[in-house]
CSV table of C-alpha atoms in Angstrom, one decimal:
chain,number,residue,atom,x,y,z
U,29,MET,CA,-155.7,175.6,-157.4
U,30,PRO,CA,-152.4,177.0,-156.3
U,31,LEU,CA,-152.0,177.3,-152.5
U,32,PRO,CA,-150.9,180.6,-150.9
U,33,SER,CA,-147.2,181.2,-150.5
U,34,ALA,CA,-145.5,180.8,-147.1
U,35,ARG,CA,-142.2,181.7,-145.7
U,36,VAL,CA,-140.4,180.3,-142.7
U,37,TRP,CA,-137.9,182.5,-140.8
U,38,PRO,CA,-135.2,181.0,-138.5
U,39,LEU,CA,-134.7,182.2,-135.0
U,40,VAL,CA,-132.1,179.7,-133.9
U,41,GLY,CA,-131.2,176.8,-136.2
U,42,LEU,CA,-132.5,175.9,-139.7
U,43,LEU,CA,-136.2,175.7,-140.6
U,44,LEU,CA,-137.7,174.3,-143.7
U,45,VAL,CA,-139.6,176.5,-146.2
U,46,GLY,CA,-143.4,175.8,-146.3
U,47,CYS,CA,-144.7,173.3,-148.7
U,48,SER,CA,-147.7,173.5,-151.0
U,49,HIS,CA,-149.6,170.3,-150.9
U,50,SER,CA,-152.7,168.9,-149.2
U,51,SER,CA,-152.1,167.0,-146.0
U,52,SER,CA,-155.6,165.4,-145.9
U,53,SER,CA,-159.0,165.6,-147.5
U,54,GLY,CA,-160.6,169.0,-147.2
U,55,ILE,CA,-157.5,170.6,-145.6
U,56,GLY,CA,-154.8,172.5,-147.5
U,57,GLU,CA,-151.3,172.8,-146.0
U,58,LEU,CA,-150.1,176.4,-145.9
U,59,ALA,CA,-146.6,175.8,-144.4
U,60,ASN,CA,-144.5,173.4,-142.4
U,61,ALA,CA,-141.2,173.6,-140.6
U,62,VAL,CA,-138.9,171.3,-138.6
U,63,ILE,CA,-138.4,172.9,-135.2
U,64,GLY,CA,-136.3,171.5,-132.5
U,65,PRO,CA,-134.9,172.4,-129.1
U,66,ASP,CA,-133.3,175.6,-130.4
U,67,GLY,CA,-136.8,177.0,-131.3
U,68,GLY,CA,-137.9,178.8,-134.4
U,69,GLU,CA,-140.5,180.9,-136.2
U,70,LEU,CA,-143.1,180.0,-138.9
U,71,ARG,CA,-144.7,182.8,-140.9
U,72,ILE,CA,-147.4,183.0,-143.5
U,73,GLU,CA,-147.3,186.1,-145.7
U,74,SER,CA,-150.2,185.8,-148.2
U,75,GLY,CA,-153.5,184.1,-148.6
U,76,PRO,CA,-156.4,183.7,-146.0
U,77,GLN,CA,-154.0,183.4,-143.1
U,78,ALA,CA,-151.5,186.2,-144.1
U,79,GLY,CA,-149.9,187.5,-141.0
U,80,LEU,CA,-150.0,184.3,-139.0
U,81,VAL,CA,-146.8,183.8,-137.0
U,82,LEU,CA,-145.9,180.9,-134.7
U,83,THR,CA,-143.0,181.5,-132.5
U,84,VAL,CA,-141.5,178.6,-130.6
U,85,PRO,CA,-139.0,179.6,-127.9
U,86,PRO,CA,-135.8,177.7,-127.2
U,87,GLY,CA,-136.4,174.7,-124.9
U,88,ALA,CA,-140.1,174.4,-125.7
U,89,LEU,CA,-139.5,171.2,-127.7
U,90,SER,CA,-137.1,168.5,-126.6
U,91,ASP,CA,-136.9,166.8,-130.0
U,92,GLU,CA,-137.3,168.0,-133.6
U,93,VAL,CA,-140.9,168.1,-134.7
U,94,THR,CA,-142.5,168.9,-138.1
U,95,LEU,CA,-145.0,171.6,-137.3
U,96,ARG,CA,-147.7,172.3,-139.9
U,97,ILE,CA,-150.2,175.1,-140.5
U,98,VAL,CA,-153.1,173.8,-142.5
U,99,GLN,CA,-156.2,175.7,-143.7
U,100,ILE,CA,-159.6,174.2,-143.0
U,101,VAL,CA,-161.6,174.2,-146.1
U,102,PRO,CA,-165.4,173.8,-145.8
U,103,GLN,CA,-166.7,170.6,-147.1
U,104,PRO,CA,-168.7,170.7,-150.4
U,105,LEU,CA,-172.4,171.5,-149.8
U,106,PRO,CA,-175.3,169.5,-151.4
U,107,PRO,CA,-176.4,170.8,-154.8
U,108,GLY,CA,-178.7,173.8,-154.6
U,109,THR,CA,-177.5,174.8,-151.1
U,110,ALA,CA,-176.3,178.4,-150.9
U,111,ALA,CA,-172.6,178.8,-150.1
U,112,LEU,CA,-171.7,180.3,-146.7
U,113,GLU,CA,-168.5,182.1,-145.9
U,114,VAL,CA,-166.7,180.9,-142.7
U,115,THR,CA,-167.9,183.1,-139.8
U,116,PRO,CA,-165.6,186.1,-139.4
U,117,PRO,CA,-163.7,187.8,-137.9
U,118,GLY,CA,-161.1,184.9,-138.3
U,119,ARG,CA,-160.8,181.8,-140.4
U,120,PRO,CA,-160.2,178.4,-138.8
U,121,PHE,CA,-156.9,176.5,-139.3
U,122,ARG,CA,-155.1,173.7,-137.6
U,123,LEU,CA,-151.7,173.5,-136.0
U,124,GLU,CA,-150.4,170.0,-136.4
U,125,PRO,CA,-149.5,167.6,-134.9
U,126,ILE,CA,-152.5,168.4,-132.7
U,127,GLY,CA,-150.9,166.4,-129.9
U,128,VAL,CA,-147.7,168.4,-129.9
U,129,GLN,CA,-146.8,169.7,-126.4
U,130,PHE,CA,-144.7,172.8,-125.8
U,131,GLN,CA,-142.8,172.7,-122.5
U,132,THR,CA,-142.6,176.5,-122.6
U,133,ALA,CA,-145.6,178.3,-124.1
U,134,ALA,CA,-145.3,179.2,-127.8
U,135,THR,CA,-146.7,182.5,-129.1
U,136,LEU,CA,-149.2,182.6,-131.9
U,137,ARG,CA,-150.1,185.7,-133.8
U,138,LEU,CA,-153.5,185.2,-135.7
U,139,PRO,CA,-154.9,187.5,-138.3
U,140,PHE,CA,-158.5,188.8,-138.0
U,141,VAL,CA,-160.8,191.2,-139.7
U,142,PRO,CA,-162.1,193.8,-137.2
U,143,GLU,CA,-164.2,195.5,-139.9
U,144,ALA,CA,-166.5,192.4,-139.8
U,145,LEU,CA,-167.6,193.6,-136.3
U,146,GLN,CA,-168.2,197.3,-137.0
U,147,TYR,CA,-172.1,196.9,-136.8
U,148,VAL,CA,-172.0,194.1,-134.2
U,149,CYS,CA,-169.8,194.9,-131.2
U,150,GLY,CA,-166.5,196.4,-130.3
U,151,LEU,CA,-163.8,196.0,-132.9
U,152,GLY,CA,-161.6,194.2,-130.4
U,153,ASN,CA,-164.3,192.1,-128.8
U,154,VAL,CA,-162.7,188.8,-129.8
U,155,ARG,CA,-161.6,185.5,-128.4
U,156,VAL,CA,-159.2,182.7,-129.6
U,157,ARG,CA,-161.1,179.4,-129.8
U,158,GLN,CA,-159.0,176.3,-129.6
U,159,GLN,CA,-160.0,172.7,-130.0
U,160,SER,CA,-157.5,170.0,-129.1
U,161,ALA,CA,-157.9,166.2,-129.0
U,162,ALA,CA,-159.1,166.4,-125.4
U,163,ALA,CA,-161.0,169.7,-125.0
U,164,SER,CA,-162.3,172.9,-126.5
U,165,TRP,CA,-162.0,176.4,-124.9
U,166,GLU,CA,-162.0,180.1,-125.6
U,167,ARG,CA,-159.6,182.7,-124.1
U,168,GLU,CA,-159.1,186.4,-124.3
U,169,PRO,CA,-156.0,187.2,-126.4
U,170,ALA,CA,-153.0,188.7,-124.7
U,171,VAL,CA,-152.6,191.3,-127.5
U,172,ILE,CA,-155.4,192.7,-129.6
U,173,ASP,CA,-154.1,195.1,-132.3
U,174,VAL,CA,-157.1,196.4,-134.3
U,175,PRO,CA,-155.1,198.7,-136.7
U,176,GLY,CA,-152.7,195.8,-137.3
U,177,HIS,CA,-155.5,193.3,-137.8
U,178,PHE,CA,-154.0,190.7,-135.5
U,179,VAL,CA,-154.2,189.1,-132.0
U,180,GLU,CA,-151.6,187.2,-130.0
U,181,THR,CA,-152.1,184.3,-127.6
U,182,THR,CA,-149.9,181.6,-126.1
U,183,LEU,CA,-150.1,177.8,-126.8
U,184,LEU,CA,-149.1,174.7,-125.0
U,185,THR,CA,-150.5,172.3,-127.6
U,186,GLY,CA,-151.7,172.1,-131.2
U,187,GLY,CA,-155.2,171.8,-132.5
U,188,GLN,CA,-157.8,173.8,-134.4
U,189,LEU,CA,-157.8,177.5,-133.8
U,190,GLN,CA,-159.8,180.5,-134.9
U,191,VAL,CA,-160.4,184.1,-133.9
U,192,VAL,CA,-164.1,184.4,-133.0
U,193,GLN,CA,-166.5,187.1,-131.8
U,194,GLY,CA,-166.6,187.6,-128.1
U,195,PRO,CA,-169.8,187.7,-126.0
U,196,ARG,CA,-172.1,190.7,-126.6
U,197,PRO,CA,-175.4,191.9,-125.3
U,198,THR,CA,-178.7,191.2,-127.1
U,199,SER,CA,-179.7,194.8,-127.3
U,200,PHE,CA,-177.8,198.0,-128.4
U,201,TYR,CA,-179.2,199.8,-125.4
U,202,ASP,CA,-177.5,197.4,-123.0
U,203,TYR,CA,-174.4,199.5,-123.5
U,204,PHE,CA,-176.0,202.5,-121.9
U,205,PRO,CA,-175.9,203.1,-118.1
U,206,ALA,CA,-178.4,201.7,-115.8
U,207,ARG,CA,-180.9,204.0,-114.0
U,208,ASP,CA,-179.9,205.6,-110.8
U,209,THR,CA,-176.2,204.8,-110.9
U,210,VAL,CA,-173.3,207.1,-110.0
U,211,VAL,CA,-169.8,206.9,-111.6
U,212,ALA,CA,-166.7,208.7,-110.4
U,213,LEU,CA,-164.5,210.1,-113.1
U,214,ASP,CA,-160.9,211.3,-113.1
U,215,ASN,CA,-160.1,215.0,-113.3
U,216,GLY,CA,-162.7,215.5,-110.6
U,217,GLY,CA,-165.7,214.5,-112.7
U,218,LEU,CA,-168.9,212.7,-111.7
U,219,PHE,CA,-171.6,211.0,-113.9
U,220,ARG,CA,-175.1,210.2,-112.7
U,221,CYS,CA,-178.0,208.5,-114.5
U,222,GLU,CA,-180.9,210.0,-112.6
U,223,THR,CA,-184.7,209.4,-112.7
U,224,ILE,CA,-186.7,212.6,-113.1
U,225,ALA,CA,-190.0,213.1,-111.3
U,226,ASP,CA,-191.5,216.4,-112.7
U,227,ALA,CA,-195.2,217.3,-112.3
U,228,ARG,CA,-194.9,219.5,-115.5
U,229,PHE,CA,-194.5,216.3,-117.6
U,230,PRO,CA,-197.1,213.8,-116.2
U,231,ALA,CA,-197.1,210.2,-117.5
U,232,ARG,CA,-193.6,210.7,-119.0
U,233,ASP,CA,-190.7,208.4,-118.0
U,234,LEU,CA,-187.9,210.9,-118.0
U,235,TYR,CA,-184.3,210.5,-116.8
U,236,ARG,CA,-181.0,212.3,-117.3
U,237,TRP,CA,-177.3,211.8,-117.8
U,238,ARG,CA,-175.9,214.4,-115.4
U,239,LEU,CA,-172.3,215.5,-115.7
U,240,THR,CA,-170.4,217.4,-113.1
U,241,LEU,CA,-167.0,218.2,-114.6
U,242,ASP,CA,-163.9,219.9,-113.2
U,243,PRO,CA,-161.6,221.8,-113.3
U,244,LEU,CA,-163.8,224.0,-115.5
U,245,TYR,CA,-166.7,223.5,-113.2
U,246,ARG,CA,-169.9,222.6,-115.0
U,247,ASP,CA,-173.0,220.8,-113.8
U,248,PHE,CA,-175.4,219.9,-116.7
U,249,GLY,CA,-177.1,217.0,-118.3
U,250,TYR,CA,-179.1,215.5,-121.2
U,251,VAL,CA,-182.8,214.6,-120.6
U,252,LEU,CA,-183.8,211.2,-122.1
U,253,GLU,CA,-187.0,209.3,-122.6
U,254,SER,CA,-187.1,205.7,-123.9
U,255,ALA,CA,-183.4,206.0,-124.8
U,256,ALA,CA,-184.1,209.2,-127.0
U,257,PHE,CA,-182.7,212.6,-126.2
U,258,VAL,CA,-185.5,215.0,-125.4
U,259,GLY,CA,-183.8,218.0,-123.8
U,260,ARG,CA,-180.9,219.3,-121.8
U,261,GLU,CA,-180.4,221.0,-118.4
U,262,SER,CA,-178.0,223.3,-116.7
U,263,PHE,CA,-177.8,223.1,-112.9
U,264,ASP,CA,-175.1,225.8,-112.6
U,265,ASP,CA,-177.0,228.3,-114.8
U,266,ASP,CA,-180.5,227.0,-113.6
U,267,TRP,CA,-182.4,226.3,-116.9
U,268,LEU,CA,-184.2,223.4,-118.5
U,269,GLU,CA,-184.6,223.1,-122.3
U,270,MET,CA,-187.1,220.5,-123.6
U,271,TRP,CA,-187.3,219.5,-127.2
U,272,ALA,CA,-190.8,218.9,-128.8
U,273,GLY,CA,-191.6,215.6,-130.3
U,274,GLN,CA,-188.2,213.9,-129.8
U,275,HIS,CA,-189.6,211.2,-127.5
U,276,LEU,CA,-191.4,209.8,-130.6
U,277,SER,CA,-188.2,209.6,-132.7
U,278,VAL,CA,-187.2,206.0,-133.5
U,279,THR,CA,-184.2,207.0,-135.7
U,280,GLN,CA,-182.5,209.6,-133.5
U,281,LEU,CA,-179.3,207.6,-133.0
U,282,LYS,CA,-177.4,207.2,-136.2
U,283,THR,CA,-174.4,205.2,-137.2
U,284,ILE,CA,-171.3,207.1,-138.3
U,285,SER,CA,-171.8,205.5,-141.8
U,286,GLU,CA,-175.1,207.4,-142.1
U,287,GLY,CA,-173.2,210.7,-141.8
U,288,TYR,CA,-172.9,213.2,-138.9
U,289,MET,CA,-175.3,215.9,-139.9
U,290,TYR,CA,-177.8,218.0,-138.0
U,291,GLY,CA,-181.4,217.0,-138.1
U,292,PRO,CA,-184.3,219.5,-138.7
U,293,ASN,CA,-185.0,222.4,-136.3
U,294,MET,CA,-186.7,221.3,-133.1
U,295,THR,CA,-189.0,223.7,-131.2
U,296,THR,CA,-187.8,224.1,-127.7
U,297,ALA,CA,-189.4,225.2,-124.4
U,298,VAL,CA,-186.8,226.9,-122.2
U,299,TYR,CA,-187.7,227.0,-118.4
U,300,ARG,CA,-185.6,229.6,-116.6
U,301,PRO,CA,-185.3,229.2,-113.6
U,302,ALA,CA,-185.5,225.4,-114.3
U,303,ALA,CA,-188.4,224.9,-111.9
U,304,THR,CA,-190.6,227.6,-113.3
U,305,GLY,CA,-193.9,226.7,-115.0
U,306,LEU,CA,-193.4,229.3,-117.7
U,307,SER,CA,-191.2,228.8,-120.7
U,308,LEU,CA,-189.4,230.8,-123.4
U,309,ALA,CA,-189.5,229.7,-127.1
U,310,GLY,CA,-186.4,228.6,-129.0
U,311,THR,CA,-185.1,226.1,-131.5
U,312,ALA,CA,-182.4,223.5,-131.5
U,313,GLN,CA,-180.8,220.9,-133.8
U,314,LEU,CA,-179.4,217.6,-132.8
U,315,ARG,CA,-176.9,215.3,-134.5
U,316,THR,CA,-175.6,212.0,-133.3
U,317,ALA,CA,-173.2,209.3,-134.5
U,318,TRP,CA,-172.3,206.0,-132.9
U,319,ARG,CA,-169.7,203.4,-133.8
U,320,PHE,CA,-168.1,200.4,-132.2
U,321,ARG,CA,-164.4,201.2,-131.5
U,322,GLU,CA,-161.1,199.7,-130.4
U,323,PRO,CA,-160.6,198.4,-126.8
U,324,MET,CA,-160.0,200.9,-124.0
U,325,VAL,CA,-158.0,200.6,-120.8
U,326,ILE,CA,-160.1,201.9,-117.9
U,327,ALA,CA,-158.7,202.0,-114.3
U,328,GLY,CA,-156.0,199.6,-115.4
U,329,GLN,CA,-158.4,197.1,-117.0
U,330,ARG,CA,-158.8,196.4,-120.7
U,331,VAL,CA,-162.4,196.6,-121.9
U,332,LEU,CA,-162.9,195.0,-125.3
U,333,ASP,CA,-166.5,195.8,-126.2
U,334,VAL,CA,-166.8,199.6,-126.5
U,335,LEU,CA,-169.5,201.7,-128.0
U,336,GLU,CA,-168.7,205.4,-128.8
U,337,LEU,CA,-171.5,207.9,-129.1
U,338,ARG,CA,-171.2,211.5,-130.2
U,339,VAL,CA,-173.9,214.0,-129.3
U,340,ASP,CA,-173.9,217.5,-130.7
U,341,VAL,CA,-176.6,220.1,-129.9
U,342,ALA,CA,-176.9,223.5,-131.7
U,343,TRP,CA,-179.3,226.0,-130.2
U,344,ASN,CA,-180.9,229.4,-130.9
U,345,ARG,CA,-182.3,231.0,-127.8
U,346,SER,CA,-183.0,234.6,-126.7
U,347,ASP,CA,-181.5,234.1,-123.2
U,348,ILE,CA,-178.1,232.8,-124.2
U,349,ALA,CA,-175.8,233.2,-127.2
U,350,THR,CA,-176.3,231.0,-130.2
U,351,GLY,CA,-173.9,228.1,-130.3
U,352,HIS,CA,-173.3,224.3,-130.3
U,353,GLU,CA,-171.6,221.7,-128.1
U,354,GLU,CA,-170.4,218.2,-128.8
U,355,MET,CA,-169.9,215.5,-126.2
U,356,ILE,CA,-168.3,212.1,-126.9
U,357,PHE,CA,-169.3,209.2,-124.6
U,358,TRP,CA,-167.8,205.7,-124.3
U,359,PHE,CA,-169.9,202.8,-123.0
U,360,ALA,CA,-169.5,199.1,-122.4
U,361,PRO,CA,-172.1,196.4,-121.5
U,362,GLY,CA,-172.1,195.6,-117.8
U,363,HIS,CA,-170.3,198.8,-117.0
U,364,GLY,CA,-172.3,201.6,-118.6
U,365,LEU,CA,-170.3,204.7,-118.9
U,366,LEU,CA,-166.5,204.3,-119.3
U,367,GLY,CA,-165.7,207.9,-119.9
U,368,LEU,CA,-166.4,211.0,-121.9
U,369,ARG,CA,-164.8,213.9,-123.7
U,370,ASP,CA,-166.1,217.4,-123.6
U,371,GLY,CA,-163.8,219.2,-126.0
U,372,THR,CA,-161.4,220.3,-123.3
U,373,ALA,CA,-160.5,217.1,-121.5
U,374,ASP,CA,-161.1,213.4,-121.2
U,375,TYR,CA,-162.9,212.1,-118.1
U,376,LEU,CA,-162.4,208.3,-117.5
U,377,ARG,CA,-163.8,206.1,-114.8
U,378,THR,CA,-161.6,205.8,-111.7
U,379,SER,CA,-162.8,202.2,-111.1
U,380,LEU,CA,-164.7,199.4,-112.7
């Protein structure tokens, strides 16, 4: 089987064009180059490691060394065993000689497939795993480019390398904020996840995501029960709107791949003032869409595992004009809310 093509580009001095032969059993060589004290660059432009770039700065090597990029090929499986693809988002390879030492760190750009993570975790939630002759470790890449499908890291030695999935929570709901937490937002905003104690709804475990947003002052929230949206509340206009039957919904939160369409009409009970025991009738429709997205920078820190949730409510009530409103939330495990967008401005956390 022909091996993928490779090209070697000089930085300073002459490099050799990659070869196409096996260096050892089960391993296929993709490219090699002689790099010395002047430094150099090795690129792979096609095949399973297309986009891989090794950049060795001047002075990193004291003598000429033949560096090789070799693809690790899975060993043949016993007859009757189902074939398994190498675990994405990256394929493993080796930088040889594995004992080579760079006196100044080399830069390695590794290709990866963020789409492999779209139903698992944040699209940039990856690490670079390296195994050398003496140890094995994982580190967060210095650069994560989701649209470009690559990450960058630095190296001081050779060995086996692979882009792997980073840590993630065991539950989808671990991305959401913890009960009774308060988060300061920029643009004068404030987010609170508050437990609700209301005698009108006995034996119900209600809580709300409360949003106080400036400069267009608003104080409102969504009412939740068992991670399902069951109503909304306005503190500045003093009303509470509860949606019938939504606490029993197990399919309320939908992925963006399922579409972003309104669900069926929900009967609503509107309490105005919010504390009154009498309600007005109305209807509402809800649509949601979630996706795992690219990393975000929050309060100067990069957050890799980010969930985006869109929530859009359309209403038909006698006390206010018919309309709809969409909110976009960003969450991360261990942090809860990272920020939100209300159609007029973004409100990001001021600290993590």
